[in-house]
Short mmCIF file of C-alpha atoms in Angstrom, two decimals:
data_model
loop_
_atom_site.label_atom_id
_atom_site.label_comp_id
_atom_site.label_asym_id
_atom_site.label_seq_id
_atom_site.Cartn_x
_atom_site.Cartn_y
_atom_site.Cartn_z
CA GLY X 1 45.32 89.42 -44.76
CA GLU X 2 44.34 88.77 -40.99
CA SER X 3 45.79 92.14 -39.08
CA VAL X 4 45.29 93.82 -35.61
CA GLY X 5 45.00 97.27 -36.28
CA LEU X 6 44.03 100.67 -35.33
CA HIS X 7 41.90 103.40 -35.86
CA LEU X 8 43.76 106.14 -34.67
CA PRO X 9 47.70 106.82 -34.37
CA THR X 10 47.39 109.05 -32.23
CA LEU X 11 44.74 111.06 -29.89
CA SER X 12 45.31 114.11 -27.24
CA VAL X 13 43.27 114.62 -24.81
CA GLN X 14 42.79 116.66 -21.74
CA GLU X 15 43.89 115.56 -18.58
CA GLY X 16 40.79 114.53 -16.38
CA ASP X 17 38.86 113.51 -18.86
CA ASN X 18 37.96 110.14 -20.25
CA SER X 19 40.58 108.43 -23.22
CA ILE X 20 39.46 105.56 -25.54
CA ILE X 21 41.56 103.53 -27.92
CA ASN X 22 40.45 101.59 -30.18
CA CYS X 23 41.11 98.18 -31.87
CA ALA X 24 39.69 96.70 -35.13
CA TYR X 25 40.64 92.66 -35.19
CA SER X 26 40.42 90.19 -38.25
CA ASN X 27 40.37 87.16 -36.92
CA SER X 28 37.24 85.66 -35.64
CA ALA X 29 38.29 82.82 -34.16
CA SER X 30 41.18 84.74 -31.84
CA ASP X 31 40.41 83.68 -28.11
CA TYR X 32 42.37 86.11 -25.83
CA PHE X 33 42.66 90.18 -26.41
CA ILE X 34 45.95 92.07 -24.87
CA TRP X 35 46.44 95.90 -24.38
CA TYR X 36 49.52 96.70 -23.81
CA LYS X 37 51.01 100.24 -22.26
CA GLN X 38 54.70 101.16 -23.71
CA GLU X 39 56.65 104.76 -22.27
CA SER X 40 59.57 105.59 -23.51
CA GLY X 41 62.21 103.37 -24.00
CA LYS X 42 60.23 100.79 -22.12
CA GLY X 43 59.26 97.70 -23.39
CA PRO X 44 55.16 96.78 -23.65
CA GLN X 45 54.00 96.94 -20.32
CA PHE X 46 50.84 94.42 -19.38
CA ILE X 47 47.73 96.45 -18.65
CA ILE X 48 44.42 94.90 -19.27
CA ASP X 49 43.87 91.32 -20.74
CA ILE X 50 39.55 89.31 -21.73
CA ARG X 51 39.10 86.68 -23.57
CA SER X 52 36.76 86.10 -26.73
CA ASN X 53 34.04 84.71 -23.78
CA MET X 54 33.32 88.47 -22.22
CA ASP X 55 31.91 91.47 -23.05
CA LYS X 56 32.90 93.19 -20.96
CA ARG X 57 36.60 93.58 -17.85
CA GLN X 58 37.43 96.22 -15.45
CA GLY X 59 40.66 97.23 -13.95
CA GLN X 60 41.63 100.38 -12.01
CA ARG X 61 40.77 103.21 -14.07
CA VAL X 62 40.63 100.72 -17.31
CA THR X 63 38.08 99.10 -18.98
CA VAL X 64 37.96 97.34 -22.20
CA LEU X 65 34.95 96.08 -24.40
CA LEU X 66 34.72 93.79 -26.84
CA ASN X 67 32.63 93.53 -29.43
CA LYS X 68 33.09 89.98 -31.07
CA THR X 69 29.96 90.78 -33.90
CA VAL X 70 32.15 93.45 -35.97
CA LYS X 71 35.76 92.54 -34.12
CA HIS X 72 36.38 95.87 -32.71
CA LEU X 73 38.15 96.16 -29.12
CA SER X 74 38.51 99.02 -27.34
CA LEU X 75 40.01 100.61 -24.03
CA GLN X 76 38.80 102.75 -21.54
CA ILE X 77 41.30 104.88 -19.30
CA ALA X 78 39.04 106.95 -17.00
CA ALA X 79 40.08 110.46 -15.37
CA THR X 80 43.54 110.75 -18.19
CA GLN X 81 46.77 111.39 -16.49
CA PRO X 82 49.90 112.61 -17.80
CA GLY X 83 51.70 109.56 -16.40
CA ASP X 84 49.13 107.66 -19.02
CA SER X 85 51.48 109.44 -22.22
CA ALA X 86 51.97 106.28 -24.06
CA VAL X 87 51.57 104.26 -27.02
CA TYR X 88 49.39 101.80 -26.37
CA PHE X 89 48.66 98.63 -27.76
CA CYS X 90 46.59 95.89 -28.90
CA ALA X 91 47.85 91.95 -29.10
CA GLU X 92 46.05 89.04 -30.12
CA ASN X 93 46.40 85.28 -28.77
CA ARG X 94 45.48 83.75 -32.50
CA ASP X 95 45.83 80.30 -32.17
CA THR X 96 44.67 78.29 -29.00
CA GLY X 97 47.78 76.86 -27.75
CA ARG X 98 49.56 78.93 -28.88
CA ARG X 99 51.19 82.04 -26.59
CA ALA X 100 52.99 84.13 -29.76
CA LEU X 101 51.27 87.92 -29.45
CA THR X 102 50.01 89.37 -32.78
CA PHE X 103 50.54 92.95 -31.78
CA GLY X 104 48.19 96.11 -33.55
CA SER X 105 50.20 99.33 -35.23
CA GLY X 106 49.76 101.52 -31.38
CA THR X 107 47.73 104.17 -30.76
CA ARG X 108 50.08 107.46 -29.21
CA LEU X 109 48.57 109.16 -26.37
CA GLN X 110 48.91 113.21 -25.05
CA VAL X 111 47.61 114.48 -22.15
CA GLN X 112 47.83 117.47 -22.20
CA PRO X 113 47.72 119.41 -19.00
CA GLU T 1 57.86 93.44 -8.56
CA PRO T 2 59.89 90.86 -10.72
CA GLU T 3 61.51 92.55 -13.44
CA VAL T 4 62.73 90.51 -16.49
CA THR T 5 66.56 92.00 -16.73
CA GLN T 6 67.66 92.57 -20.09
CA THR T 7 71.93 93.93 -21.40
CA PRO T 8 72.86 94.84 -22.51
CA SER T 9 70.52 98.29 -22.87
CA HIS T 10 72.14 99.04 -26.52
CA GLN T 11 74.62 97.29 -28.88
CA VAL T 12 76.36 98.85 -32.17
CA THR T 13 77.22 95.54 -34.04
CA GLN T 14 79.31 95.36 -37.52
CA MET T 15 76.81 93.60 -40.29
CA GLY T 16 78.36 90.26 -40.31
CA GLN T 17 79.01 89.94 -36.66
CA GLU T 18 77.51 87.89 -34.43
CA VAL T 19 75.93 88.84 -31.90
CA ILE T 20 74.74 88.18 -28.26
CA LEU T 21 71.44 89.30 -26.18
CA ARG T 22 70.87 88.49 -22.91
CA CYS T 23 67.95 88.36 -20.65
CA VAL T 24 67.20 87.21 -17.51
CA PRO T 25 63.40 86.31 -16.79
CA ILE T 26 61.57 86.66 -13.83
CA SER T 27 62.78 83.58 -11.79
CA ASN T 28 60.25 81.21 -10.98
CA HIS T 29 58.57 82.12 -14.95
CA LEU T 30 57.96 79.26 -17.20
CA TYR T 31 57.85 80.34 -20.43
CA PHE T 32 60.07 82.60 -22.33
CA TYR T 33 60.07 84.42 -25.54
CA TRP T 34 61.68 87.03 -27.56
CA TYR T 35 59.97 89.82 -29.46
CA ARG T 36 61.04 92.67 -31.67
CA GLN T 37 60.06 95.48 -32.14
CA ILE T 38 61.66 97.70 -35.89
CA LEU T 39 62.03 101.41 -35.43
CA GLY T 40 57.83 102.90 -35.65
CA GLN T 41 56.18 99.63 -36.29
CA LYS T 42 54.54 97.02 -34.42
CA VAL T 43 55.99 94.52 -32.49
CA GLU T 44 56.22 91.47 -33.61
CA PHE T 45 56.46 88.16 -32.41
CA LEU T 46 60.52 85.47 -33.07
CA VAL T 47 59.91 82.71 -30.37
CA SER T 48 59.05 81.40 -27.48
CA PHE T 49 60.98 78.60 -25.47
CA TYR T 50 59.36 75.99 -22.60
CA ASN T 51 60.73 73.53 -20.88
CA ASN T 52 64.35 73.67 -22.76
CA GLU T 53 63.56 73.73 -26.43
CA ILE T 54 60.52 76.29 -28.86
CA SER T 55 57.82 76.15 -28.50
CA GLU T 56 56.97 77.95 -31.13
CA LYS T 57 58.85 80.54 -33.98
CA SER T 58 57.54 83.19 -36.85
CA GLU T 59 58.90 83.28 -40.15
CA ILE T 60 61.36 86.29 -38.95
CA PHE T 61 62.94 83.76 -36.78
CA ASP T 62 65.29 81.82 -40.00
CA ASP T 63 68.72 80.06 -39.95
CA GLN T 64 70.21 83.06 -38.05
CA PHE T 65 68.65 83.49 -35.29
CA SER T 66 68.90 80.47 -32.43
CA VAL T 67 68.46 80.54 -27.96
CA GLU T 68 69.47 79.16 -25.18
CA ARG T 69 69.18 79.20 -21.83
CA PRO T 70 72.28 77.98 -20.82
CA ASP T 71 71.41 78.57 -17.06
CA GLY T 72 69.00 77.92 -14.38
CA SER T 73 68.54 81.90 -15.01
CA ASN T 74 69.45 83.34 -18.41
CA PHE T 75 67.52 83.37 -21.77
CA THR T 76 70.06 83.90 -24.58
CA LEU T 77 68.98 85.16 -28.71
CA LYS T 78 72.16 84.49 -30.45
CA ILE T 79 71.92 86.35 -33.77
CA ARG T 80 75.18 84.62 -36.02
CA SER T 81 75.33 87.61 -38.79
CA THR T 82 74.17 90.41 -38.58
CA LYS T 83 72.22 91.92 -41.54
CA LEU T 84 71.21 95.60 -41.40
CA GLU T 85 67.67 95.24 -41.25
CA ASP T 86 68.51 93.45 -37.89
CA SER T 87 68.90 96.90 -36.46
CA ALA T 88 65.88 97.37 -33.50
CA MET T 89 64.58 96.70 -30.32
CA TYR T 90 64.46 93.74 -29.26
CA PHE T 91 62.01 93.01 -25.88
CA CYS T 92 63.11 89.14 -23.90
CA ALA T 93 59.76 88.69 -21.85
CA SER T 94 58.83 85.66 -19.55
CA GLY T 95 55.45 84.32 -18.72
CA GLY T 96 54.13 81.64 -16.50
CA GLN T 97 51.78 78.73 -15.62
CA GLY T 98 48.81 79.31 -16.56
CA ALA T 99 45.13 80.20 -18.28
CA HIS T 100 46.27 83.66 -19.35
CA TYR T 101 49.00 84.30 -21.55
CA GLY T 102 49.75 87.95 -21.38
CA TYR T 103 53.52 87.75 -19.90
CA THR T 104 56.15 90.56 -18.95
CA PHE T 105 58.17 92.46 -20.99
CA GLY T 106 62.50 93.73 -20.69
CA SER T 107 62.99 97.01 -21.33
CA GLY T 108 65.03 95.85 -24.45
CA THR T 109 67.94 95.94 -26.60
CA ARG T 110 68.25 98.45 -29.00
CA LEU T 111 70.25 96.45 -31.51
CA THR T 112 72.38 99.03 -34.84
CA VAL T 113 73.74 97.23 -36.93
CA VAL T 114 75.76 99.67 -39.38
#
């Protein structure tokens, strides 16, 4: 069935390295995607978003890439820091005009000092 | 930075009891949401609320659930007769008027049904 899924449940990186977190989606009609960060005991925190008419969007130390051909979304974090350790979720909006988000399963990013 | 505030942070209730989870959205936001996250699972949409009425709801949001905006600042989620499987983190979120759908989440209420 339709789903938003993540390739890896846990990603471990060294401090200072770049991190790449991947997400696959199956609904080609989805028009808006968001990455959220969730630290332990907290709610999801907005990181960056991208519309389906874009391939790439950059923020501060983060970049989101969207490949609509293979329905793939990735989050790149440059110079990963210990404070980046968290669970990262991709979420999609599947129906233009509706605001409900469908979340993926989450990837835990562990930054090793 | 404006925050979405949720109370209580943790609620323990007996099965069959009613619970009300409370949220204070960001003051100039117009869209309000409840999501839940069962331990170790995905964040799931429950309901959205706009202009004093429900605008969307998921299949999870059955007759046991209701939402209310009793005044200009609070947004509540009521579960009439709690079941063990209602145990989860419940997140309130709010969003402003605008083209994008990213919104601000609160820190959640952990509901434990015993």
